[in-house]
Amino acid sequence: MNANSDREYIDNKVGDVRTAVDDVRTSLEDLRVSINERFDALRSTMDARFNATDAKIDAAVAKGVSEMIKWVVGLFITLIVLVVGLSSVVMNLVLRQPPAAAPLPAPVPAISTPAVIIQLTPQGATVLPAAPAVAAPGSKP
């Protein structure tokens, strides 16, 4: 073989490989640009969705905070009303003047009741019952 022809052959082959590599490089660059455009579109879509979700969360938190404030203020006012009401009732009961004393009724003589005497026998002793009382003449037995 001739050196020039070999050199031209190698140069042609290297040129073909370079052309193929350049073609692959340009196609990969086009693919990268296409993927970056799709990612940019996806990123903008996701950003819009995240912003919408953030707005919903912020609205829910604001509503919850307003409800909490409403209940705290309501309970505070109710507590004040109860304290004032109960303290006024207690003060009225404590500081109430006692009613004027009613005149005492006339004393009633005490009725004496006859004393009842129960006589118990000592243990072990036998006692005969007393004889019945004799009826008075003119009374029915």
mmCIF file of N, CA and C in Angstrom:
data_model
loop_
_atom_site.group_PDB
_atom_site.id
_atom_site.type_symbol
_atom_site.label_atom_id
_atom_site.label_comp_id
_atom_site.label_asym_id
_atom_site.label_seq_id
_atom_site.Cartn_x
_atom_site.Cartn_y
_atom_site.Cartn_z
ATOM 1 N N MET A 1 0.825 -1.176 0.000
ATOM 2 C CA MET A 1 0.000 0.000 0.000
ATOM 3 C C MET A 1 0.858 1.223 0.000
ATOM 4 N N ASN A 2 0.220 2.190 -0.493
ATOM 5 C CA ASN A 2 0.897 3.470 -0.592
ATOM 6 C C ASN A 2 0.632 4.264 0.672
ATOM 7 N N ALA A 3 1.642 5.004 1.134
ATOM 8 C CA ALA A 3 1.515 5.761 2.372
ATOM 9 C C ALA A 3 0.466 6.846 2.229
ATOM 10 N N ASN A 4 0.405 7.466 1.085
ATOM 11 C CA ASN A 4 -0.592 8.521 0.894
ATOM 12 C C ASN A 4 -1.996 7.942 0.879
ATOM 13 N N SER A 5 -2.127 6.840 0.251
ATOM 14 C CA SER A 5 -3.458 6.256 0.194
ATOM 15 C C SER A 5 -3.881 5.756 1.575
ATOM 16 N N ASP A 6 -2.918 5.230 2.338
ATOM 17 C CA ASP A 6 -3.247 4.805 3.700
ATOM 18 C C ASP A 6 -3.624 6.013 4.566
ATOM 19 N N ARG A 7 -2.872 7.040 4.381
ATOM 20 C CA ARG A 7 -3.147 8.252 5.162
ATOM 21 C C ARG A 7 -4.513 8.806 4.806
ATOM 22 N N GLU A 8 -4.839 8.844 3.535
ATOM 23 C CA GLU A 8 -6.141 9.343 3.111
ATOM 24 C C GLU A 8 -7.253 8.434 3.635
ATOM 25 N N TYR A 9 -6.971 7.119 3.610
ATOM 26 C CA TYR A 9 -7.960 6.172 4.110
ATOM 27 C C TYR A 9 -8.225 6.408 5.597
ATOM 28 N N ILE A 10 -7.156 6.568 6.355
ATOM 29 C CA ILE A 10 -7.295 6.796 7.802
ATOM 30 C C ILE A 10 -7.959 8.144 8.043
ATOM 31 N N ASP A 11 -7.555 9.161 7.287
ATOM 32 C CA ASP A 11 -8.176 10.479 7.449
ATOM 33 C C ASP A 11 -9.666 10.414 7.127
ATOM 34 N N ASN A 12 -10.010 9.684 6.096
ATOM 35 C CA ASN A 12 -11.429 9.545 5.749
ATOM 36 C C ASN A 12 -12.193 8.829 6.857
ATOM 37 N N LYS A 13 -11.611 7.762 7.393
ATOM 38 C CA LYS A 13 -12.270 7.025 8.473
ATOM 39 C C LYS A 13 -12.411 7.903 9.723
ATOM 40 N N VAL A 14 -11.347 8.621 10.071
ATOM 41 C CA VAL A 14 -11.406 9.513 11.232
ATOM 42 C C VAL A 14 -12.440 10.602 10.982
ATOM 43 N N GLY A 15 -12.479 11.109 9.766
ATOM 44 C CA GLY A 15 -13.475 12.127 9.434
ATOM 45 C C GLY A 15 -14.886 11.581 9.547
ATOM 46 N N ASP A 16 -15.071 10.333 9.104
ATOM 47 C CA ASP A 16 -16.390 9.706 9.230
ATOM 48 C C ASP A 16 -16.772 9.540 10.704
ATOM 49 N N VAL A 17 -15.822 9.107 11.524
ATOM 50 C CA VAL A 17 -16.087 8.941 12.962
ATOM 51 C C VAL A 17 -16.391 10.293 13.587
ATOM 52 N N ARG A 18 -15.617 11.317 13.208
ATOM 53 C CA ARG A 18 -15.876 12.659 13.758
ATOM 54 C C ARG A 18 -17.269 13.139 13.353
ATOM 55 N N THR A 19 -17.623 12.893 12.123
ATOM 56 C CA THR A 19 -18.946 13.298 11.659
ATOM 57 C C THR A 19 -20.024 12.559 12.452
ATOM 58 N N ALA A 20 -19.832 11.266 12.673
ATOM 59 C CA ALA A 20 -20.801 10.482 13.437
ATOM 60 C C ALA A 20 -20.876 10.984 14.877
ATOM 61 N N VAL A 21 -19.725 11.266 15.459
ATOM 62 C CA VAL A 21 -19.706 11.781 16.836
ATOM 63 C C VAL A 21 -20.375 13.150 16.886
ATOM 64 N N ASP A 22 -20.102 13.997 15.901
ATOM 65 C CA ASP A 22 -20.749 15.315 15.863
ATOM 66 C C ASP A 22 -22.257 15.171 15.704
ATOM 67 N N ASP A 23 -22.683 14.212 14.884
ATOM 68 C CA ASP A 23 -24.123 13.974 14.723
ATOM 69 C C ASP A 23 -24.747 13.517 16.044
ATOM 70 N N VAL A 24 -24.061 12.606 16.718
ATOM 71 C CA VAL A 24 -24.562 12.133 18.018
ATOM 72 C C VAL A 24 -24.588 13.285 19.008
ATOM 73 N N ARG A 25 -23.527 14.104 19.004
ATOM 74 C CA ARG A 25 -23.468 15.238 19.922
ATOM 75 C C ARG A 25 -24.611 16.217 19.652
ATOM 76 N N THR A 26 -24.895 16.520 18.414
ATOM 77 C CA THR A 26 -25.989 17.453 18.103
ATOM 78 C C THR A 26 -27.339 16.843 18.446
ATOM 79 N N SER A 27 -27.502 15.544 18.187
ATOM 80 C CA SER A 27 -28.786 14.917 18.541
ATOM 81 C C SER A 27 -28.956 14.872 20.062
ATOM 82 N N LEU A 28 -27.883 14.608 20.795
ATOM 83 C CA LEU A 28 -27.959 14.622 22.260
ATOM 84 C C LEU A 28 -28.206 16.035 22.780
ATOM 85 N N GLU A 29 -27.622 17.012 22.127
ATOM 86 C CA GLU A 29 -27.868 18.399 22.534
ATOM 87 C C GLU A 29 -29.332 18.763 22.292
ATOM 88 N N ASP A 30 -29.872 18.335 21.142
ATOM 89 C CA ASP A 30 -31.291 18.578 20.868
ATOM 90 C C ASP A 30 -32.173 17.874 21.899
ATOM 91 N N LEU A 31 -31.807 16.643 22.252
ATOM 92 C CA LEU A 31 -32.559 15.892 23.260
ATOM 93 C C LEU A 31 -32.478 16.583 24.622
ATOM 94 N N ARG A 32 -31.285 17.066 24.977
ATOM 95 C CA ARG A 32 -31.130 17.781 26.252
ATOM 96 C C ARG A 32 -31.975 19.040 26.279
ATOM 97 N N VAL A 33 -31.982 19.785 25.178
ATOM 98 C CA VAL A 33 -32.788 21.004 25.106
ATOM 99 C C VAL A 33 -34.269 20.657 25.222
ATOM 100 N N SER A 34 -34.682 19.587 24.545
ATOM 101 C CA SER A 34 -36.083 19.158 24.609
ATOM 102 C C SER A 34 -36.466 18.753 26.035
ATOM 103 N N ILE A 35 -35.592 17.996 26.685
ATOM 104 C CA ILE A 35 -35.866 17.575 28.067
ATOM 105 C C ILE A 35 -35.891 18.784 28.989
ATOM 106 N N ASN A 36 -34.976 19.725 28.807
ATOM 107 C CA ASN A 36 -34.974 20.931 29.642
ATOM 108 C C ASN A 36 -36.247 21.733 29.447
ATOM 109 N N GLU A 37 -36.749 21.807 28.205
ATOM 110 C CA GLU A 37 -38.002 22.523 27.964
ATOM 111 C C GLU A 37 -39.165 21.822 28.656
ATOM 112 N N ARG A 38 -39.180 20.479 28.594
ATOM 113 C CA ARG A 38 -40.252 19.744 29.276
ATOM 114 C C ARG A 38 -40.154 19.923 30.792
ATOM 115 N N PHE A 39 -38.934 19.886 31.318
ATOM 116 C CA PHE A 39 -38.762 20.108 32.754
ATOM 117 C C PHE A 39 -39.179 21.520 33.149
ATOM 118 N N ASP A 40 -38.863 22.501 32.309
ATOM 119 C CA ASP A 40 -39.281 23.876 32.609
ATOM 120 C C ASP A 40 -40.798 23.986 32.624
ATOM 121 N N ALA A 41 -41.456 23.340 31.663
ATOM 122 C CA ALA A 41 -42.921 23.356 31.635
ATOM 123 C C ALA A 41 -43.481 22.645 32.865
ATOM 124 N N LEU A 42 -42.892 21.497 33.193
ATOM 125 C CA LEU A 42 -43.338 20.759 34.374
ATOM 126 C C LEU A 42 -43.077 21.559 35.645
ATOM 127 N N ARG A 43 -41.930 22.229 35.713
ATOM 128 C CA ARG A 43 -41.600 23.045 36.881
ATOM 129 C C ARG A 43 -42.590 24.191 37.040
ATOM 130 N N SER A 44 -42.959 24.836 35.941
ATOM 131 C CA SER A 44 -43.921 25.943 36.049
ATOM 132 C C SER A 44 -45.294 25.415 36.461
ATOM 133 N N THR A 45 -45.684 24.240 35.946
ATOM 134 C CA THR A 45 -46.959 23.638 36.354
ATOM 135 C C THR A 45 -46.932 23.290 37.841
ATOM 136 N N MET A 46 -45.849 22.677 38.295
ATOM 137 C CA MET A 46 -45.744 22.307 39.708
ATOM 138 C C MET A 46 -45.686 23.543 40.602
ATOM 139 N N ASP A 47 -45.011 24.593 40.145
ATOM 140 C CA ASP A 47 -44.984 25.834 40.923
ATOM 141 C C ASP A 47 -46.383 26.403 41.068
ATOM 142 N N ALA A 48 -47.160 26.356 39.991
ATOM 143 C CA ALA A 48 -48.540 26.857 40.069
ATOM 144 C C ALA A 48 -49.357 26.012 41.042
ATOM 145 N N ARG A 49 -49.178 24.689 40.988
ATOM 146 C CA ARG A 49 -49.914 23.818 41.917
ATOM 147 C C ARG A 49 -49.475 24.054 43.360
ATOM 148 N N PHE A 50 -48.176 24.207 43.575
ATOM 149 C CA PHE A 50 -47.690 24.481 44.934
ATOM 150 C C PHE A 50 -48.228 25.808 45.455
ATOM 151 N N ASN A 51 -48.271 26.815 44.599
ATOM 152 C CA ASN A 51 -48.806 28.111 45.024
ATOM 153 C C ASN A 51 -50.280 27.993 45.375
ATOM 154 N N ALA A 52 -51.046 27.222 44.586
ATOM 155 C CA ALA A 52 -52.465 27.025 44.895
ATOM 156 C C ALA A 52 -52.630 26.274 46.216
ATOM 157 N N THR A 53 -51.807 25.253 46.425
ATOM 158 C CA THR A 53 -51.881 24.497 47.679
ATOM 159 C C THR A 53 -51.476 25.368 48.864
ATOM 160 N N ASP A 54 -50.442 26.180 48.692
ATOM 161 C CA ASP A 54 -50.037 27.101 49.759
ATOM 162 C C ASP A 54 -51.154 28.080 50.086
ATOM 163 N N ALA A 55 -51.852 28.556 49.066
ATOM 164 C CA ALA A 55 -52.961 29.485 49.304
ATOM 165 C C ALA A 55 -54.080 28.795 50.074
ATOM 166 N N LYS A 56 -54.379 27.537 49.731
ATOM 167 C CA LYS A 56 -55.417 26.796 50.457
ATOM 168 C C LYS A 56 -55.011 26.585 51.917
ATOM 169 N N ILE A 57 -53.759 26.222 52.131
ATOM 170 C CA ILE A 57 -53.282 25.997 53.505
ATOM 171 C C ILE A 57 -53.322 27.297 54.296
ATOM 172 N N ASP A 58 -52.896 28.391 53.681
ATOM 173 C CA ASP A 58 -52.931 29.686 54.368
ATOM 174 C C ASP A 58 -54.358 30.075 54.719
ATOM 175 N N ALA A 59 -55.304 29.817 53.808
ATOM 176 C CA ALA A 59 -56.707 30.142 54.086
ATOM 177 C C ALA A 59 -57.237 29.287 55.235
ATOM 178 N N ALA A 60 -56.884 28.005 55.248
ATOM 179 C CA ALA A 60 -57.347 27.125 56.324
ATOM 180 C C ALA A 60 -56.755 27.543 57.665
ATOM 181 N N VAL A 61 -55.485 27.898 57.677
ATOM 182 C CA VAL A 61 -54.846 28.335 58.925
ATOM 183 C C VAL A 61 -55.461 29.644 59.405
ATOM 184 N N ALA A 62 -55.711 30.569 58.487
ATOM 185 C CA ALA A 62 -56.323 31.846 58.874
ATOM 186 C C ALA A 62 -57.718 31.616 59.441
ATOM 187 N N LYS A 63 -58.479 30.702 58.828
ATOM 188 C CA LYS A 63 -59.821 30.400 59.336
ATOM 189 C C LYS A 63 -59.729 29.771 60.726
ATOM 190 N N GLY A 64 -58.790 28.843 60.908
ATOM 191 C CA GLY A 64 -58.618 28.210 62.218
ATOM 192 C C GLY A 64 -58.213 29.206 63.287
ATOM 193 N N VAL A 65 -57.330 30.123 62.937
ATOM 194 C CA VAL A 65 -56.902 31.144 63.903
ATOM 195 C C VAL A 65 -58.069 32.046 64.272
ATOM 196 N N SER A 66 -58.872 32.434 63.279
ATOM 197 C CA SER A 66 -60.011 33.308 63.588
ATOM 198 C C SER A 66 -61.034 32.580 64.455
ATOM 199 N N GLU A 67 -61.261 31.284 64.183
ATOM 200 C CA GLU A 67 -62.181 30.509 65.025
ATOM 201 C C GLU A 67 -61.643 30.399 66.451
ATOM 202 N N MET A 68 -60.357 30.172 66.591
ATOM 203 C CA MET A 68 -59.752 30.050 67.915
ATOM 204 C C MET A 68 -59.875 31.359 68.685
ATOM 205 N N ILE A 69 -59.607 32.465 68.012
ATOM 206 C CA ILE A 69 -59.727 33.770 68.668
ATOM 207 C C ILE A 69 -61.170 34.011 69.084
ATOM 208 N N LYS A 70 -62.115 33.652 68.213
ATOM 209 C CA LYS A 70 -63.530 33.837 68.534
ATOM 210 C C LYS A 70 -63.900 33.052 69.792
ATOM 211 N N TRP A 71 -63.482 31.791 69.878
ATOM 212 C CA TRP A 71 -63.825 30.980 71.037
ATOM 213 C C TRP A 71 -63.133 31.468 72.309
ATOM 214 N N VAL A 72 -61.893 31.877 72.199
ATOM 215 C CA VAL A 72 -61.176 32.368 73.386
ATOM 216 C C VAL A 72 -61.839 33.629 73.917
ATOM 217 N N VAL A 73 -62.190 34.556 73.022
ATOM 218 C CA VAL A 73 -62.848 35.792 73.459
ATOM 219 C C VAL A 73 -64.216 35.470 74.056
ATOM 220 N N GLY A 74 -64.967 34.569 73.422
ATOM 221 C CA GLY A 74 -66.276 34.186 73.949
ATOM 222 C C GLY A 74 -66.174 33.558 75.324
ATOM 223 N N LEU A 75 -65.218 32.656 75.506
ATOM 224 C CA LEU A 75 -65.038 32.030 76.814
ATOM 225 C C LEU A 75 -64.579 33.041 77.862
ATOM 226 N N PHE A 76 -63.744 33.974 77.463
ATOM 227 C CA PHE A 76 -63.280 35.001 78.398
ATOM 228 C C PHE A 76 -64.449 35.862 78.863
ATOM 229 N N ILE A 77 -65.293 36.286 77.930
ATOM 230 C CA ILE A 77 -66.457 37.111 78.292
ATOM 231 C C ILE A 77 -67.411 36.308 79.165
ATOM 232 N N THR A 78 -67.642 35.043 78.825
ATOM 233 C CA THR A 78 -68.523 34.193 79.631
ATOM 234 C C THR A 78 -67.965 34.020 81.037
ATOM 235 N N LEU A 79 -66.670 33.840 81.149
ATOM 236 C CA LEU A 79 -66.047 33.692 82.461
ATOM 237 C C LEU A 79 -66.224 34.957 83.296
ATOM 238 N N ILE A 80 -66.052 36.113 82.679
ATOM 239 C CA ILE A 80 -66.237 37.373 83.406
ATOM 240 C C ILE A 80 -67.674 37.500 83.887
ATOM 241 N N VAL A 81 -68.636 37.182 83.015
ATOM 242 C CA VAL A 81 -70.053 37.272 83.396
ATOM 243 C C VAL A 81 -70.349 36.317 84.546
ATOM 244 N N LEU A 82 -69.835 35.098 84.480
ATOM 245 C CA LEU A 82 -70.080 34.143 85.560
ATOM 246 C C LEU A 82 -69.453 34.596 86.878
ATOM 247 N N VAL A 83 -68.251 35.117 86.834
ATOM 248 C CA VAL A 83 -67.593 35.572 88.063
ATOM 249 C C VAL A 83 -68.365 36.726 88.681
ATOM 250 N N VAL A 84 -68.772 37.682 87.858
ATOM 251 C CA VAL A 84 -69.517 38.827 88.387
ATOM 252 C C VAL A 84 -70.864 38.374 88.929
ATOM 253 N N GLY A 85 -71.566 37.518 88.188
ATOM 254 C CA GLY A 85 -72.879 37.045 88.637
ATOM 255 C C GLY A 85 -72.795 36.242 89.916
ATOM 256 N N LEU A 86 -71.867 35.298 89.969
ATOM 257 C CA LEU A 86 -71.753 34.477 91.174
ATOM 258 C C LEU A 86 -71.279 35.290 92.372
ATOM 259 N N SER A 87 -70.375 36.225 92.147
ATOM 260 C CA SER A 87 -69.928 37.037 93.279
ATOM 261 C C SER A 87 -71.056 37.920 93.790
ATOM 262 N N SER A 88 -71.904 38.440 92.902
ATOM 263 C CA SER A 88 -73.022 39.258 93.382
ATOM 264 C C SER A 88 -74.023 38.408 94.152
ATOM 265 N N VAL A 89 -74.271 37.184 93.707
ATOM 266 C CA VAL A 89 -75.189 36.305 94.441
ATOM 267 C C VAL A 89 -74.608 35.968 95.806
ATOM 268 N N VAL A 90 -73.330 35.646 95.854
ATOM 269 C CA VAL A 90 -72.703 35.309 97.136
ATOM 270 C C VAL A 90 -72.709 36.518 98.064
ATOM 271 N N MET A 91 -72.403 37.678 97.538
ATOM 272 C CA MET A 91 -72.396 38.880 98.388
ATOM 273 C C MET A 91 -73.799 39.189 98.900
ATOM 274 N N ASN A 92 -74.816 38.999 98.070
ATOM 275 C CA ASN A 92 -76.187 39.229 98.538
ATOM 276 C C ASN A 92 -76.554 38.249 99.639
ATOM 277 N N LEU A 93 -76.125 37.018 99.518
ATOM 278 C CA LEU A 93 -76.447 36.042 100.557
ATOM 279 C C LEU A 93 -75.674 36.316 101.843
ATOM 280 N N VAL A 94 -74.435 36.728 101.722
ATOM 281 C CA VAL A 94 -73.609 36.954 102.906
ATOM 282 C C VAL A 94 -74.000 38.245 103.607
ATOM 283 N N LEU A 95 -74.226 39.284 102.863
ATOM 284 C CA LEU A 95 -74.472 40.588 103.464
ATOM 285 C C LEU A 95 -75.948 40.879 103.720
ATOM 286 N N ARG A 96 -76.805 39.928 103.467
ATOM 287 C CA ARG A 96 -78.234 40.153 103.680
ATOM 288 C C ARG A 96 -78.492 40.401 105.168
ATOM 289 N N GLN A 97 -79.322 41.388 105.474
ATOM 290 C CA GLN A 97 -79.673 41.694 106.860
ATOM 291 C C GLN A 97 -80.628 40.621 107.374
ATOM 292 N N PRO A 98 -80.416 40.160 108.604
ATOM 293 C CA PRO A 98 -81.351 39.161 109.130
ATOM 294 C C PRO A 98 -82.716 39.815 109.344
ATOM 295 N N PRO A 99 -83.790 39.075 109.172
ATOM 296 C CA PRO A 99 -85.127 39.658 109.357
ATOM 297 C C PRO A 99 -85.333 40.061 110.821
ATOM 298 N N ALA A 100 -86.235 41.029 111.016
ATOM 299 C CA ALA A 100 -86.524 41.492 112.381
ATOM 300 C C ALA A 100 -87.075 40.319 113.187
ATOM 301 N N ALA A 101 -86.665 40.263 114.458
ATOM 302 C CA ALA A 101 -87.084 39.152 115.298
ATOM 303 C C ALA A 101 -88.573 39.273 115.605
ATOM 304 N N ALA A 102 -89.300 38.195 115.423
ATOM 305 C CA ALA A 102 -90.735 38.171 115.724
ATOM 306 C C ALA A 102 -90.900 38.087 117.242
ATOM 307 N N PRO A 103 -91.986 38.680 117.774
ATOM 308 C CA PRO A 103 -92.188 38.590 119.228
ATOM 309 C C PRO A 103 -92.383 37.134 119.636
ATOM 310 N N LEU A 104 -91.818 36.820 120.778
ATOM 311 C CA LEU A 104 -91.908 35.450 121.261
ATOM 312 C C LEU A 104 -93.320 35.172 121.753
ATOM 313 N N PRO A 105 -93.846 34.003 121.518
ATOM 314 C CA PRO A 105 -95.185 33.671 122.030
ATOM 315 C C PRO A 105 -95.128 33.515 123.556
ATOM 316 N N ALA A 106 -96.305 33.614 124.153
ATOM 317 C CA ALA A 106 -96.380 33.474 125.612
ATOM 318 C C ALA A 106 -95.908 32.081 125.996
ATOM 319 N N PRO A 107 -95.165 31.991 127.098
ATOM 320 C CA PRO A 107 -94.659 30.680 127.474
ATOM 321 C C PRO A 107 -95.797 29.743 127.858
ATOM 322 N N VAL A 108 -95.694 28.545 127.420
ATOM 323 C CA VAL A 108 -96.696 27.522 127.714
ATOM 324 C C VAL A 108 -96.178 26.740 128.918
ATOM 325 N N PRO A 109 -97.069 26.572 129.925
ATOM 326 C CA PRO A 109 -96.597 25.810 131.078
ATOM 327 C C PRO A 109 -96.286 24.374 130.656
ATOM 328 N N ALA A 110 -95.230 23.881 131.202
ATOM 329 C CA ALA A 110 -94.810 22.530 130.859
ATOM 330 C C ALA A 110 -95.754 21.530 131.491
ATOM 331 N N ILE A 111 -96.188 20.575 130.738
ATOM 332 C CA ILE A 111 -97.076 19.531 131.245
ATOM 333 C C ILE A 111 -96.179 18.408 131.743
ATOM 334 N N SER A 112 -96.397 18.110 133.005
ATOM 335 C CA SER A 112 -95.558 17.055 133.552
ATOM 336 C C SER A 112 -96.226 15.720 133.286
ATOM 337 N N THR A 113 -95.486 14.828 132.827
ATOM 338 C CA THR A 113 -96.007 13.485 132.574
ATOM 339 C C THR A 113 -95.610 12.616 133.750
ATOM 340 N N PRO A 114 -96.468 11.712 134.123
ATOM 341 C CA PRO A 114 -96.116 10.856 135.248
ATOM 342 C C PRO A 114 -94.894 10.015 134.903
ATOM 343 N N ALA A 115 -94.079 9.859 135.861
ATOM 344 C CA ALA A 115 -92.870 9.085 135.656
ATOM 345 C C ALA A 115 -93.213 7.608 135.599
ATOM 346 N N VAL A 116 -92.583 6.889 134.746
ATOM 347 C CA VAL A 116 -92.779 5.447 134.641
ATOM 348 C C VAL A 116 -91.547 4.800 135.263
ATOM 349 N N ILE A 117 -91.812 3.977 136.229
ATOM 350 C CA ILE A 117 -90.707 3.317 136.898
ATOM 351 C C ILE A 117 -90.743 1.850 136.507
ATOM 352 N N ILE A 118 -89.660 1.381 136.028
ATOM 353 C CA ILE A 118 -89.550 -0.027 135.675
ATOM 354 C C ILE A 118 -88.586 -0.638 136.677
ATOM 355 N N GLN A 119 -89.097 -1.607 137.372
ATOM 356 C CA GLN A 119 -88.276 -2.242 138.378
ATOM 357 C C GLN A 119 -87.820 -3.581 137.834
ATOM 358 N N LEU A 120 -86.539 -3.769 137.837
ATOM 359 C CA LEU A 120 -85.975 -5.015 137.361
ATOM 360 C C LEU A 120 -85.544 -5.837 138.560
ATOM 361 N N THR A 121 -85.718 -7.102 138.448
ATOM 362 C CA THR A 121 -85.313 -7.977 139.549
ATOM 363 C C THR A 121 -83.849 -8.306 139.394
ATOM 364 N N PRO A 122 -83.183 -8.513 140.525
ATOM 365 C CA PRO A 122 -81.795 -8.915 140.419
ATOM 366 C C PRO A 122 -81.702 -10.293 139.754
ATOM 367 N N GLN A 123 -80.592 -10.562 139.172
ATOM 368 C CA GLN A 123 -80.445 -11.823 138.459
ATOM 369 C C GLN A 123 -80.464 -12.996 139.438
ATOM 370 N N GLY A 124 -81.167 -13.987 139.046
ATOM 371 C CA GLY A 124 -81.232 -15.193 139.854
ATOM 372 C C GLY A 124 -82.316 -15.162 140.925
ATOM 373 N N ALA A 125 -82.905 -14.025 141.200
ATOM 374 C CA ALA A 125 -83.939 -13.943 142.232
ATOM 375 C C ALA A 125 -85.293 -14.112 141.585
ATOM 376 N N THR A 126 -86.162 -14.735 142.265
ATOM 377 C CA THR A 126 -87.518 -14.886 141.751
ATOM 378 C C THR A 126 -88.427 -14.023 142.586
ATOM 379 N N VAL A 127 -89.236 -13.299 141.924
ATOM 380 C CA VAL A 127 -90.153 -12.402 142.619
ATOM 381 C C VAL A 127 -91.553 -12.766 142.179
ATOM 382 N N LEU A 128 -92.417 -12.869 143.133
ATOM 383 C CA LEU A 128 -93.806 -13.168 142.811
ATOM 384 C C LEU A 128 -94.511 -11.893 142.411
ATOM 385 N N PRO A 129 -95.423 -11.995 141.491
ATOM 386 C CA PRO A 129 -96.136 -10.786 141.087
ATOM 387 C C PRO A 129 -97.003 -10.281 142.218
ATOM 388 N N ALA A 130 -97.196 -8.996 142.212
ATOM 389 C CA ALA A 130 -98.019 -8.378 143.251
ATOM 390 C C ALA A 130 -99.470 -8.764 143.031
ATOM 391 N N ALA A 131 -100.240 -8.715 144.116
ATOM 392 C CA ALA A 131 -101.658 -9.066 144.036
ATOM 393 C C ALA A 131 -102.392 -7.980 143.290
ATOM 394 N N PRO A 132 -103.382 -8.352 142.481
ATOM 395 C CA PRO A 132 -104.119 -7.325 141.747
ATOM 396 C C PRO A 132 -104.863 -6.413 142.710
ATOM 397 N N ALA A 133 -105.027 -5.197 142.271
ATOM 398 C CA ALA A 133 -105.705 -4.214 143.108
ATOM 399 C C ALA A 133 -107.178 -4.562 143.197
ATOM 400 N N VAL A 134 -107.716 -4.270 144.355
ATOM 401 C CA VAL A 134 -109.131 -4.548 144.580
ATOM 402 C C VAL A 134 -109.925 -3.422 143.958
ATOM 403 N N ALA A 135 -110.960 -3.806 143.244
ATOM 404 C CA ALA A 135 -111.778 -2.816 142.562
ATOM 405 C C ALA A 135 -112.635 -2.092 143.573
ATOM 406 N N ALA A 136 -112.844 -0.856 143.345
ATOM 407 C CA ALA A 136 -113.666 -0.045 144.228
ATOM 408 C C ALA A 136 -115.126 -0.419 144.029
ATOM 409 N N PRO A 137 -115.933 -0.289 145.109
ATOM 410 C CA PRO A 137 -117.341 -0.633 144.942
ATOM 411 C C PRO A 137 -118.002 0.336 143.964
ATOM 412 N N GLY A 138 -118.763 -0.137 143.111
ATOM 413 C CA GLY A 138 -119.503 0.677 142.160
ATOM 414 C C GLY A 138 -118.813 0.751 140.814
ATOM 415 N N SER A 139 -117.670 0.178 140.656
ATOM 416 C CA SER A 139 -117.001 0.184 139.344
ATOM 417 C C SER A 139 -117.103 -1.196 138.737
ATOM 418 N N LYS A 140 -117.081 -1.267 137.506
ATOM 419 C CA LYS A 140 -117.207 -2.547 136.798
ATOM 420 C C LYS A 140 -115.819 -3.129 136.568
ATOM 421 N N PRO A 141 -115.738 -4.460 136.760
ATOM 422 C CA PRO A 141 -114.432 -5.077 136.552
ATOM 423 C C PRO A 141 -114.064 -5.226 135.101
#
